[in-house]
Amino acid sequence: MTQHPLSFPAVALATSLLPDPETCWHAVQRRDRAYNGRFWFSVRTTGVYCLPSCAARPPLRRNVDFHASPEAAEAAGFRACKRCKPRDWQADLGLSQPVARACELFDAADADTPPSLAEVARKVGLSSGALGKRFLAELGVAPRDWLVARKRERFRSALRGGASVADAIYGAGYGSPSRVYENSDKALGMTPATYAKGGAGAHIDYTTVDSDYGRVLVAATQKGIAAVFLGDDDRSLEKSLKQDFPAAEITRNDDVLGPRVKGVLSRLYGRKPSALDAPDVPLDIVGTAFQWKVWKALTDIPAGETRTYGEIARRIGAPQSARAVGRACATNQAAVVIPCHRAVGSSGALTGYRWGVARKERLLAEERRRSSR
């Protein structure tokens, strides 16, 4: 199993995981704040781009496009919405002003000489210890881990943008190529050359099968399962896979993935318990150390039961990190294998689910029915 940090630890997936269009559109219709930072949408008739939670009048679907970052939206010719201020999405996620400002200061610094925690803490009006506690509470990671994740994301972004491996290494702030190649599994899940431009050179097999909950897509690298998606049709599921791995070699291979599919369906129908790294469903997915803690806690929830984000936060020893727990659930790419459908809001109400709240409700209902036998 490979564990990889993401950009803006556990907060921004904008540079790597753009949800499928159907999911994006539903989030826009709901004005779902949980998707702020995961994508931005533009409206051709107004020429602006917005956060999913924007309170402006809902646009028509035919006029809407989705973007992985503010920069991508602006490169397409759109200007920032003055109402939702889409470049300030960290504040909309509920980050306190000191933490949001600290992130900006760390991110704006020279990659070779990042400021010290004490220096940044002084500028935001906190002690080093207090700022460290705020990071853990609001983002789920320490400032040092945040800086490591940002360096790795600068490296990945440069490769995706077409930079040479050498330029990407030194531009990201690494002192030598050996440091990157020694840790390429942690930084990329593959060597730098194969990761460049969305996984060019990497090979991913996938298949789709029918289930009582709609269509299921299972995709895997040689290391393990890279994605488990739930949906209504193969076309949208395949499109989502290609968006997540735009330059990888993706091949439909129904035969080779038979054992992996069997393992996924065993979890879907409750024939096997959830497990983070079971032999029949090994995972090769992206996540921070904090996200892996959350995902492990999700697999410990008995089938048919639910836990609030706050309860999960307390379970992993980070009681003030309920928001970060919610974001970790939203970034899970292995539906059912990692049972994020068992996480609910503070009131116990079913909250947003990438594969649809109705599907989440049915999964839980079936689990309860099986458990009551």
mmCIF file of C-alpha atoms in Angstrom:
data_model
loop_
_atom_site.group_PDB
_atom_site.id
_atom_site.type_symbol
_atom_site.label_atom_id
_atom_site.label_comp_id
_atom_site.label_asym_id
_atom_site.label_seq_id
_atom_site.Cartn_x
_atom_site.Cartn_y
_atom_site.Cartn_z
ATOM 1 C CA MET A 1 0.000 0.000 0.000
ATOM 2 C CA THR A 2 1.406 3.399 -0.947
ATOM 3 C CA GLN A 3 0.647 6.519 1.023
ATOM 4 C CA HIS A 4 1.036 9.855 -0.699
ATOM 5 C CA PRO A 5 0.618 13.401 0.597
ATOM 6 C CA LEU A 6 -1.624 15.737 -1.356
ATOM 7 C CA SER A 7 -1.386 19.467 -1.897
ATOM 8 C CA PHE A 8 -2.781 21.778 0.772
ATOM 9 C CA PRO A 9 -2.835 18.832 3.164
ATOM 10 C CA ALA A 10 -6.246 17.276 3.307
ATOM 11 C CA VAL A 11 -7.747 20.521 2.030
ATOM 12 C CA ALA A 12 -7.142 21.217 -1.639
ATOM 13 C CA LEU A 13 -7.456 18.525 -4.226
ATOM 14 C CA ALA A 14 -7.756 21.030 -7.020
ATOM 15 C CA THR A 15 -4.441 20.085 -8.572
ATOM 16 C CA SER A 16 -5.094 16.366 -8.738
ATOM 17 C CA LEU A 17 -8.625 15.113 -8.267
ATOM 18 C CA LEU A 18 -11.245 16.924 -10.293
ATOM 19 C CA PRO A 19 -14.562 15.157 -9.634
ATOM 20 C CA ASP A 20 -16.601 13.881 -12.558
ATOM 21 C CA PRO A 21 -18.948 16.437 -14.212
ATOM 22 C CA GLU A 22 -22.099 14.893 -12.784
ATOM 23 C CA THR A 23 -20.750 15.108 -9.249
ATOM 24 C CA CYS A 24 -19.612 18.690 -9.855
ATOM 25 C CA TRP A 25 -23.000 19.720 -11.188
ATOM 26 C CA HIS A 26 -24.871 18.195 -8.265
ATOM 27 C CA ALA A 27 -22.525 20.014 -5.887
ATOM 28 C CA VAL A 28 -23.233 23.317 -7.652
ATOM 29 C CA GLN A 29 -26.970 22.700 -7.444
ATOM 30 C CA ARG A 30 -26.677 22.025 -3.703
ATOM 31 C CA ARG A 31 -24.184 24.872 -3.205
ATOM 32 C CA ASP A 32 -22.132 22.293 -1.359
ATOM 33 C CA ARG A 33 -19.268 23.875 0.599
ATOM 34 C CA ALA A 34 -17.620 20.477 1.012
ATOM 35 C CA TYR A 35 -16.509 20.761 -2.631
ATOM 36 C CA ASN A 36 -14.922 24.202 -2.292
ATOM 37 C CA GLY A 37 -11.288 23.713 -3.230
ATOM 38 C CA ARG A 38 -12.014 20.521 -5.161
ATOM 39 C CA PHE A 39 -13.218 22.322 -8.272
ATOM 40 C CA TRP A 40 -14.380 25.683 -9.606
ATOM 41 C CA PHE A 41 -17.152 26.240 -12.151
ATOM 42 C CA SER A 42 -17.464 28.862 -14.854
ATOM 43 C CA VAL A 43 -20.531 30.262 -16.570
ATOM 44 C CA ARG A 44 -20.132 31.094 -20.243
ATOM 45 C CA THR A 45 -23.000 33.586 -20.337
ATOM 46 C CA THR A 46 -21.562 35.751 -17.554
ATOM 47 C CA GLY A 47 -17.848 35.171 -18.106
ATOM 48 C CA VAL A 48 -17.170 34.506 -14.407
ATOM 49 C CA TYR A 49 -16.020 31.511 -12.399
ATOM 50 C CA CYS A 50 -17.201 30.615 -8.904
ATOM 51 C CA LEU A 51 -16.946 28.298 -5.935
ATOM 52 C CA PRO A 52 -19.453 25.421 -5.787
ATOM 53 C CA SER A 53 -21.081 27.161 -2.807
ATOM 54 C CA CYS A 54 -21.651 30.467 -4.616
ATOM 55 C CA ALA A 55 -25.009 31.982 -3.648
ATOM 56 C CA ALA A 56 -25.563 33.634 -7.036
ATOM 57 C CA ARG A 57 -28.527 32.648 -9.202
ATOM 58 C CA PRO A 58 -28.072 29.042 -10.402
ATOM 59 C CA PRO A 59 -26.862 28.822 -14.022
ATOM 60 C CA LEU A 60 -28.147 26.504 -16.716
ATOM 61 C CA ARG A 61 -26.158 23.295 -17.042
ATOM 62 C CA ARG A 62 -25.415 23.866 -20.715
ATOM 63 C CA ASN A 63 -23.542 27.080 -19.840
ATOM 64 C CA VAL A 64 -21.334 25.570 -17.141
ATOM 65 C CA ASP A 65 -17.802 24.171 -17.302
ATOM 66 C CA PHE A 66 -15.648 22.809 -14.471
ATOM 67 C CA HIS A 67 -12.032 23.599 -13.682
ATOM 68 C CA ALA A 68 -9.354 22.086 -11.449
ATOM 69 C CA SER A 69 -8.047 25.434 -10.189
ATOM 70 C CA PRO A 70 -8.643 29.217 -10.342
ATOM 71 C CA GLU A 71 -5.658 29.437 -12.671
ATOM 72 C CA ALA A 72 -7.270 26.969 -15.077
ATOM 73 C CA ALA A 73 -10.513 28.953 -15.096
ATOM 74 C CA GLU A 74 -8.684 32.218 -15.720
ATOM 75 C CA ALA A 75 -6.585 30.642 -18.466
ATOM 76 C CA ALA A 76 -9.888 29.742 -20.144
ATOM 77 C CA GLY A 77 -10.835 33.421 -20.136
ATOM 78 C CA PHE A 78 -13.065 33.692 -17.055
ATOM 79 C CA ARG A 79 -12.814 36.283 -14.276
ATOM 80 C CA ALA A 80 -13.327 35.709 -10.557
ATOM 81 C CA CYS A 81 -16.825 36.114 -9.155
ATOM 82 C CA LYS A 82 -17.018 39.170 -6.881
ATOM 83 C CA ARG A 83 -19.703 37.545 -4.761
ATOM 84 C CA CYS A 84 -18.066 34.274 -3.677
ATOM 85 C CA LYS A 85 -14.414 35.363 -4.217
ATOM 86 C CA PRO A 86 -13.280 31.979 -5.523
ATOM 87 C CA ARG A 87 -9.582 32.584 -4.863
ATOM 88 C CA ASP A 88 -10.313 32.885 -1.142
ATOM 89 C CA TRP A 89 -11.805 29.410 -0.824
ATOM 90 C CA GLN A 90 -9.696 28.494 2.239
ATOM 91 C CA ALA A 91 -11.608 31.007 4.347
ATOM 92 C CA ASP A 92 -14.917 29.624 3.066
ATOM 93 C CA LEU A 93 -13.887 26.182 4.267
ATOM 94 C CA GLY A 94 -13.864 27.527 7.788
ATOM 95 C CA LEU A 95 -10.114 27.994 8.347
ATOM 96 C CA SER A 96 -9.334 30.613 10.920
ATOM 97 C CA GLN A 97 -7.670 33.773 9.666
ATOM 98 C CA PRO A 98 -4.265 32.950 11.233
ATOM 99 C CA VAL A 99 -4.132 29.488 9.627
ATOM 100 C CA ALA A 100 -5.300 30.710 6.217
ATOM 101 C CA ARG A 101 -2.738 33.539 6.358
ATOM 102 C CA ALA A 102 0.018 31.141 7.464
ATOM 103 C CA CYS A 103 -0.740 28.884 4.508
ATOM 104 C CA GLU A 104 -0.447 31.861 2.186
ATOM 105 C CA LEU A 105 2.889 32.892 3.710
ATOM 106 C CA PHE A 106 4.341 29.400 3.499
ATOM 107 C CA ASP A 107 3.072 28.957 -0.054
ATOM 108 C CA ALA A 108 4.381 32.323 -1.278
ATOM 109 C CA ALA A 109 7.880 31.770 0.099
ATOM 110 C CA ASP A 110 10.895 30.826 -1.967
ATOM 111 C CA ALA A 111 10.969 27.033 -2.312
ATOM 112 C CA ASP A 112 14.673 26.921 -1.416
ATOM 113 C CA THR A 113 14.375 28.961 1.782
ATOM 114 C CA PRO A 114 10.934 28.576 3.344
ATOM 115 C CA PRO A 115 10.301 30.731 6.434
ATOM 116 C CA SER A 116 10.554 29.159 9.855
ATOM 117 C CA LEU A 117 7.460 28.293 11.843
ATOM 118 C CA ALA A 118 8.449 30.925 14.414
ATOM 119 C CA GLU A 119 8.695 33.594 11.714
ATOM 120 C CA VAL A 120 5.295 32.788 10.227
ATOM 121 C CA ALA A 121 3.687 32.468 13.660
ATOM 122 C CA ARG A 122 4.967 35.915 14.590
ATOM 123 C CA LYS A 123 3.487 37.427 11.437
ATOM 124 C CA VAL A 124 0.040 35.945 12.137
ATOM 125 C CA GLY A 125 0.101 36.933 15.788
ATOM 126 C CA LEU A 126 0.513 33.521 17.420
ATOM 127 C CA SER A 127 3.217 31.568 19.173
ATOM 128 C CA SER A 128 4.821 28.660 17.325
ATOM 129 C CA GLY A 129 3.067 26.189 19.598
ATOM 130 C CA ALA A 130 -0.319 27.827 19.153
ATOM 131 C CA LEU A 131 -0.003 27.902 15.367
ATOM 132 C CA GLY A 132 1.034 24.241 15.342
ATOM 133 C CA LYS A 133 -2.049 23.322 17.361
ATOM 134 C CA ARG A 134 -4.276 25.337 15.004
ATOM 135 C CA PHE A 135 -2.838 23.487 11.987
ATOM 136 C CA LEU A 136 -3.518 20.114 13.590
ATOM 137 C CA ALA A 137 -7.039 21.110 14.587
ATOM 138 C CA GLU A 138 -8.098 22.711 11.301
ATOM 139 C CA LEU A 139 -6.047 20.846 8.675
ATOM 140 C CA GLY A 140 -5.181 17.598 10.410
ATOM 141 C CA VAL A 141 -1.425 17.985 9.885
ATOM 142 C CA ALA A 142 1.480 19.801 11.507
ATOM 143 C CA PRO A 143 3.053 22.795 9.699
ATOM 144 C CA ARG A 144 6.148 20.743 8.935
ATOM 145 C CA ASP A 145 4.063 18.081 7.169
ATOM 146 C CA TRP A 146 2.224 20.844 5.323
ATOM 147 C CA LEU A 147 5.536 22.166 3.962
ATOM 148 C CA VAL A 148 6.619 18.674 2.887
ATOM 149 C CA ALA A 149 3.308 18.182 1.080
ATOM 150 C CA ARG A 150 3.621 21.543 -0.669
ATOM 151 C CA LYS A 151 7.141 20.743 -1.868
ATOM 152 C CA ARG A 152 5.939 17.448 -3.296
ATOM 153 C CA GLU A 153 2.980 19.119 -4.941
ATOM 154 C CA ARG A 154 5.229 21.758 -6.561
ATOM 155 C CA PHE A 155 7.276 18.881 -7.921
ATOM 156 C CA ARG A 156 4.198 17.035 -9.231
ATOM 157 C CA SER A 157 2.704 20.197 -10.729
ATOM 158 C CA ALA A 158 5.925 20.997 -12.573
ATOM 159 C CA LEU A 159 6.027 17.504 -14.063
ATOM 160 C CA ARG A 160 2.378 17.701 -15.096
ATOM 161 C CA GLY A 161 3.125 21.046 -16.727
ATOM 162 C CA GLY A 162 5.836 19.552 -18.932
ATOM 163 C CA ALA A 163 8.987 20.577 -17.028
ATOM 164 C CA SER A 164 11.984 18.302 -17.204
ATOM 165 C CA VAL A 165 12.608 16.088 -14.188
ATOM 166 C CA ALA A 166 15.739 18.083 -13.289
ATOM 167 C CA ASP A 167 13.942 21.444 -13.479
ATOM 168 C CA ALA A 168 11.033 20.091 -11.445
ATOM 169 C CA ILE A 169 13.366 18.727 -8.745
ATOM 170 C CA TYR A 170 15.291 21.942 -8.171
ATOM 171 C CA GLY A 171 12.315 24.220 -8.790
ATOM 172 C CA ALA A 172 10.385 22.472 -6.017
ATOM 173 C CA GLY A 173 13.222 23.045 -3.557
ATOM 174 C CA TYR A 174 14.832 19.597 -3.418
ATOM 175 C CA GLY A 175 18.573 19.703 -2.865
ATOM 176 C CA SER A 176 19.400 16.695 -5.017
ATOM 177 C CA PRO A 177 17.746 14.229 -7.411
ATOM 178 C CA SER A 178 18.571 11.322 -5.098
ATOM 179 C CA ARG A 179 16.202 12.630 -2.420
ATOM 180 C CA VAL A 180 13.334 12.513 -4.902
ATOM 181 C CA TYR A 181 14.075 9.100 -6.391
ATOM 182 C CA GLU A 182 14.625 7.558 -2.956
ATOM 183 C CA ASN A 183 11.139 8.673 -1.938
ATOM 184 C CA SER A 184 9.315 8.574 -5.269
ATOM 185 C CA ASP A 185 6.748 6.071 -3.982
ATOM 186 C CA LYS A 186 5.784 8.499 -1.230
ATOM 187 C CA ALA A 187 5.814 11.555 -3.450
ATOM 188 C CA LEU A 188 4.250 10.102 -6.570
ATOM 189 C CA GLY A 189 3.357 6.428 -6.313
ATOM 190 C CA MET A 190 5.684 5.905 -9.278
ATOM 191 C CA THR A 191 8.984 7.231 -10.561
ATOM 192 C CA PRO A 192 9.121 10.927 -11.581
ATOM 193 C CA ALA A 193 9.327 10.084 -15.263
ATOM 194 C CA THR A 194 6.193 7.957 -15.228
ATOM 195 C CA TYR A 195 4.219 10.453 -13.142
ATOM 196 C CA ALA A 196 4.944 13.397 -15.452
ATOM 197 C CA LYS A 197 1.858 14.865 -17.089
ATOM 198 C CA GLY A 198 -0.821 12.931 -15.293
ATOM 199 C CA GLY A 199 0.847 9.551 -15.116
ATOM 200 C CA ALA A 200 2.360 9.298 -18.591
ATOM 201 C CA GLY A 201 3.947 5.881 -18.831
ATOM 202 C CA ALA A 202 1.881 4.406 -16.018
ATOM 203 C CA HIS A 203 -0.521 1.604 -16.834
ATOM 204 C CA ILE A 204 -3.960 1.300 -15.288
ATOM 205 C CA ASP A 205 -6.391 -1.523 -16.001
ATOM 206 C CA TYR A 206 -10.080 -1.090 -15.332
ATOM 207 C CA THR A 207 -13.370 -2.886 -15.664
ATOM 208 C CA THR A 208 -17.013 -2.138 -14.922
ATOM 209 C CA VAL A 209 -19.660 -4.434 -13.523
ATOM 210 C CA ASP A 210 -23.293 -4.204 -12.589
ATOM 211 C CA SER A 211 -24.515 -4.217 -8.995
ATOM 212 C CA ASP A 212 -27.614 -3.565 -6.940
ATOM 213 C CA TYR A 213 -26.307 -0.025 -6.441
ATOM 214 C CA GLY A 214 -25.668 0.808 -10.081
ATOM 215 C CA ARG A 215 -22.513 0.393 -12.102
ATOM 216 C CA VAL A 216 -19.178 -0.173 -10.367
ATOM 217 C CA LEU A 217 -15.806 0.743 -11.887
ATOM 218 C CA VAL A 218 -12.679 -0.879 -10.471
ATOM 219 C CA ALA A 219 -9.269 0.365 -11.642
ATOM 220 C CA ALA A 220 -5.879 -0.923 -10.565
ATOM 221 C CA THR A 221 -2.152 -0.499 -11.091
ATOM 222 C CA GLN A 222 0.303 -3.328 -10.553
ATOM 223 C CA LYS A 223 0.504 -2.265 -6.891
ATOM 224 C CA GLY A 224 -3.190 -2.311 -6.125
ATOM 225 C CA ILE A 225 -6.590 -0.696 -6.542
ATOM 226 C CA ALA A 226 -6.349 2.911 -7.692
ATOM 227 C CA ALA A 227 -10.073 3.679 -7.844
ATOM 228 C CA VAL A 228 -13.504 2.278 -7.084
ATOM 229 C CA PHE A 229 -16.274 4.458 -8.497
ATOM 230 C CA LEU A 230 -20.042 4.051 -8.245
ATOM 231 C CA GLY A 231 -22.406 5.509 -10.824
ATOM 232 C CA ASP A 232 -25.281 5.075 -13.209
ATOM 233 C CA ASP A 233 -23.459 4.423 -16.486
ATOM 234 C CA ASP A 234 -20.075 3.301 -17.753
ATOM 235 C CA ARG A 235 -19.473 6.393 -19.843
ATOM 236 C CA SER A 236 -19.444 8.819 -16.898
ATOM 237 C CA LEU A 237 -17.369 6.445 -14.773
ATOM 238 C CA GLU A 238 -14.764 6.008 -17.506
ATOM 239 C CA LYS A 239 -14.645 9.765 -18.015
ATOM 240 C CA SER A 240 -13.984 10.286 -14.295
ATOM 241 C CA LEU A 241 -11.130 7.779 -14.420
ATOM 242 C CA LYS A 242 -9.514 9.532 -17.381
ATOM 243 C CA GLN A 243 -9.852 12.894 -15.644
ATOM 244 C CA ASP A 244 -8.027 11.575 -12.590
ATOM 245 C CA PHE A 245 -5.250 9.983 -14.697
ATOM 246 C CA PRO A 246 -5.223 12.109 -17.877
ATOM 247 C CA ALA A 247 -1.956 10.846 -19.360
ATOM 248 C CA ALA A 248 -1.788 7.305 -18.052
ATOM 249 C CA GLU A 249 -2.196 4.313 -20.314
ATOM 250 C CA ILE A 250 -5.692 3.181 -19.388
ATOM 251 C CA THR A 251 -6.931 -0.142 -20.706
ATOM 252 C CA ARG A 252 -10.172 -1.983 -20.188
ATOM 253 C CA ASN A 253 -9.228 -5.442 -18.990
ATOM 254 C CA ASP A 254 -12.137 -7.427 -17.633
ATOM 255 C CA ASP A 255 -10.230 -10.690 -17.175
ATOM 256 C CA VAL A 256 -7.188 -9.541 -15.214
ATOM 257 C CA LEU A 257 -9.264 -7.610 -12.682
ATOM 258 C CA GLY A 258 -11.593 -10.480 -11.825
ATOM 259 C CA PRO A 259 -10.081 -11.110 -8.346
ATOM 260 C CA ARG A 260 -10.064 -7.383 -7.538
ATOM 261 C CA VAL A 261 -13.714 -7.012 -8.567
ATOM 262 C CA LYS A 262 -14.661 -10.012 -6.461
ATOM 263 C CA GLY A 263 -13.017 -8.398 -3.451
ATOM 264 C CA VAL A 264 -14.805 -5.077 -4.015
ATOM 265 C CA LEU A 265 -18.205 -6.735 -4.453
ATOM 266 C CA SER A 266 -17.612 -8.763 -1.291
ATOM 267 C CA ARG A 267 -17.433 -5.468 0.594
ATOM 268 C CA LEU A 268 -20.357 -3.987 -1.292
ATOM 269 C CA TYR A 269 -22.619 -6.888 -0.318
ATOM 270 C CA GLY A 270 -21.240 -7.368 3.178
ATOM 271 C CA ARG A 271 -19.703 -10.784 2.545
ATOM 272 C CA LYS A 272 -16.364 -9.567 3.922
ATOM 273 C CA PRO A 273 -15.647 -6.888 6.548
ATOM 274 C CA SER A 274 -13.999 -3.601 5.703
ATOM 275 C CA ALA A 275 -10.210 -3.621 5.867
ATOM 276 C CA LEU A 276 -7.750 -0.973 4.789
ATOM 277 C CA ASP A 277 -5.212 -3.285 3.191
ATOM 278 C CA ALA A 278 -6.730 -6.729 2.839
ATOM 279 C CA PRO A 279 -4.849 -9.078 0.480
ATOM 280 C CA ASP A 280 -7.752 -9.242 -1.980
ATOM 281 C CA VAL A 281 -8.178 -5.450 -2.137
ATOM 282 C CA PRO A 282 -4.690 -3.907 -1.801
ATOM 283 C CA LEU A 283 -4.810 -0.149 -2.317
ATOM 284 C CA ASP A 284 -2.649 2.206 -4.380
ATOM 285 C CA ILE A 285 -4.442 5.492 -3.712
ATOM 286 C CA VAL A 286 -3.403 9.013 -2.807
ATOM 287 C CA GLY A 287 -3.743 10.421 0.706
ATOM 288 C CA THR A 288 -1.987 12.273 3.522
ATOM 289 C CA ALA A 289 -1.011 10.558 6.759
ATOM 290 C CA PHE A 290 -4.030 12.208 8.379
ATOM 291 C CA GLN A 291 -6.367 10.947 5.656
ATOM 292 C CA TRP A 292 -5.069 7.403 6.106
ATOM 293 C CA LYS A 293 -5.858 7.656 9.836
ATOM 294 C CA VAL A 294 -9.403 8.713 8.978
ATOM 295 C CA TRP A 295 -9.805 5.986 6.386
ATOM 296 C CA LYS A 296 -8.550 3.378 8.867
ATOM 297 C CA ALA A 297 -11.093 4.625 11.416
ATOM 298 C CA LEU A 298 -13.859 4.311 8.799
ATOM 299 C CA THR A 299 -13.039 0.642 8.253
ATOM 300 C CA ASP A 300 -13.384 0.088 12.004
ATOM 301 C CA ILE A 301 -17.038 1.253 12.021
ATOM 302 C CA PRO A 302 -19.314 -1.816 12.115
ATOM 303 C CA ALA A 303 -21.465 -2.343 9.026
ATOM 304 C CA GLY A 304 -24.813 -0.586 9.296
ATOM 305 C CA GLU A 305 -23.584 1.854 11.923
ATOM 306 C CA THR A 306 -22.496 5.451 11.473
ATOM 307 C CA ARG A 307 -20.165 7.863 13.234
ATOM 308 C CA THR A 308 -20.132 11.647 13.066
ATOM 309 C CA TYR A 309 -17.072 13.483 11.810
ATOM 310 C CA GLY A 310 -16.487 14.654 15.377
ATOM 311 C CA GLU A 311 -16.612 11.129 16.752
ATOM 312 C CA ILE A 312 -14.103 9.977 14.151
ATOM 313 C CA ALA A 313 -11.855 12.933 14.970
ATOM 314 C CA ARG A 314 -11.852 11.938 18.642
ATOM 315 C CA ARG A 315 -11.199 8.312 17.710
ATOM 316 C CA ILE A 316 -7.990 9.221 15.863
ATOM 317 C CA GLY A 317 -6.809 11.520 18.643
ATOM 318 C CA ALA A 318 -7.553 14.825 16.901
ATOM 319 C CA PRO A 319 -10.774 15.991 18.592
ATOM 320 C CA GLN A 320 -10.744 19.451 17.016
ATOM 321 C CA SER A 321 -10.378 18.145 13.450
ATOM 322 C CA ALA A 322 -13.987 17.343 12.491
ATOM 323 C CA ARG A 323 -13.781 19.540 9.384
ATOM 324 C CA ALA A 324 -10.574 17.847 8.248
ATOM 325 C CA VAL A 325 -12.216 14.457 8.818
ATOM 326 C CA GLY A 326 -15.095 15.490 6.561
ATOM 327 C CA ARG A 327 -12.678 16.492 3.838
ATOM 328 C CA ALA A 328 -10.787 13.204 4.192
ATOM 329 C CA CYS A 329 -14.055 11.348 3.629
ATOM 330 C CA ALA A 330 -14.787 13.468 0.556
ATOM 331 C CA THR A 331 -11.404 12.596 -0.978
ATOM 332 C CA ASN A 332 -11.782 8.828 -0.696
ATOM 333 C CA GLN A 333 -11.377 7.278 -4.147
ATOM 334 C CA ALA A 334 -12.056 3.696 -3.108
ATOM 335 C CA ALA A 335 -15.800 3.615 -2.543
ATOM 336 C CA VAL A 336 -17.023 0.766 -0.307
ATOM 337 C CA VAL A 337 -13.508 -0.595 0.269
ATOM 338 C CA ILE A 338 -13.042 2.484 2.449
ATOM 339 C CA PRO A 339 -16.622 2.888 3.747
ATOM 340 C CA CYS A 340 -16.917 6.678 3.859
ATOM 341 C CA HIS A 341 -20.703 6.234 3.576
ATOM 342 C CA ARG A 342 -20.646 5.425 7.310
ATOM 343 C CA ALA A 343 -19.578 8.997 8.190
ATOM 344 C CA VAL A 344 -22.369 11.503 8.887
ATOM 345 C CA GLY A 345 -22.801 15.106 9.979
ATOM 346 C CA SER A 346 -22.926 16.252 13.593
ATOM 347 C CA SER A 347 -26.729 15.902 13.686
ATOM 348 C CA GLY A 348 -26.570 12.376 12.305
ATOM 349 C CA ALA A 349 -28.006 13.514 8.981
ATOM 350 C CA LEU A 350 -26.581 12.050 5.790
ATOM 351 C CA THR A 351 -24.222 14.595 4.278
ATOM 352 C CA GLY A 352 -22.800 14.875 0.780
ATOM 353 C CA TYR A 353 -21.531 11.690 -0.845
ATOM 354 C CA ARG A 354 -19.603 11.722 -4.097
ATOM 355 C CA TRP A 355 -21.701 8.867 -5.438
ATOM 356 C CA GLY A 356 -25.035 10.395 -4.416
ATOM 357 C CA VAL A 357 -26.807 10.722 -1.069
ATOM 358 C CA ALA A 358 -29.564 8.335 -2.212
ATOM 359 C CA ARG A 359 -26.937 5.669 -2.866
ATOM 360 C CA LYS A 360 -25.390 6.333 0.544
ATOM 361 C CA GLU A 361 -28.769 5.937 2.212
ATOM 362 C CA ARG A 362 -29.374 2.641 0.446
ATOM 363 C CA LEU A 363 -25.927 1.278 1.326
ATOM 364 C CA LEU A 364 -26.540 1.973 5.007
ATOM 365 C CA ALA A 365 -30.082 0.570 4.906
ATOM 366 C CA GLU A 366 -28.859 -2.687 3.352
ATOM 367 C CA GLU A 367 -26.044 -2.950 5.884
ATOM 368 C CA ARG A 368 -28.510 -2.513 8.749
ATOM 369 C CA ARG A 369 -30.821 -5.106 7.241
ATOM 370 C CA ARG A 370 -27.994 -7.652 6.951
ATOM 371 C CA SER A 371 -26.769 -6.883 10.482
ATOM 372 C CA SER A 372 -30.206 -7.465 11.979
ATOM 373 C CA ARG A 373 -30.499 -11.003 10.679
#
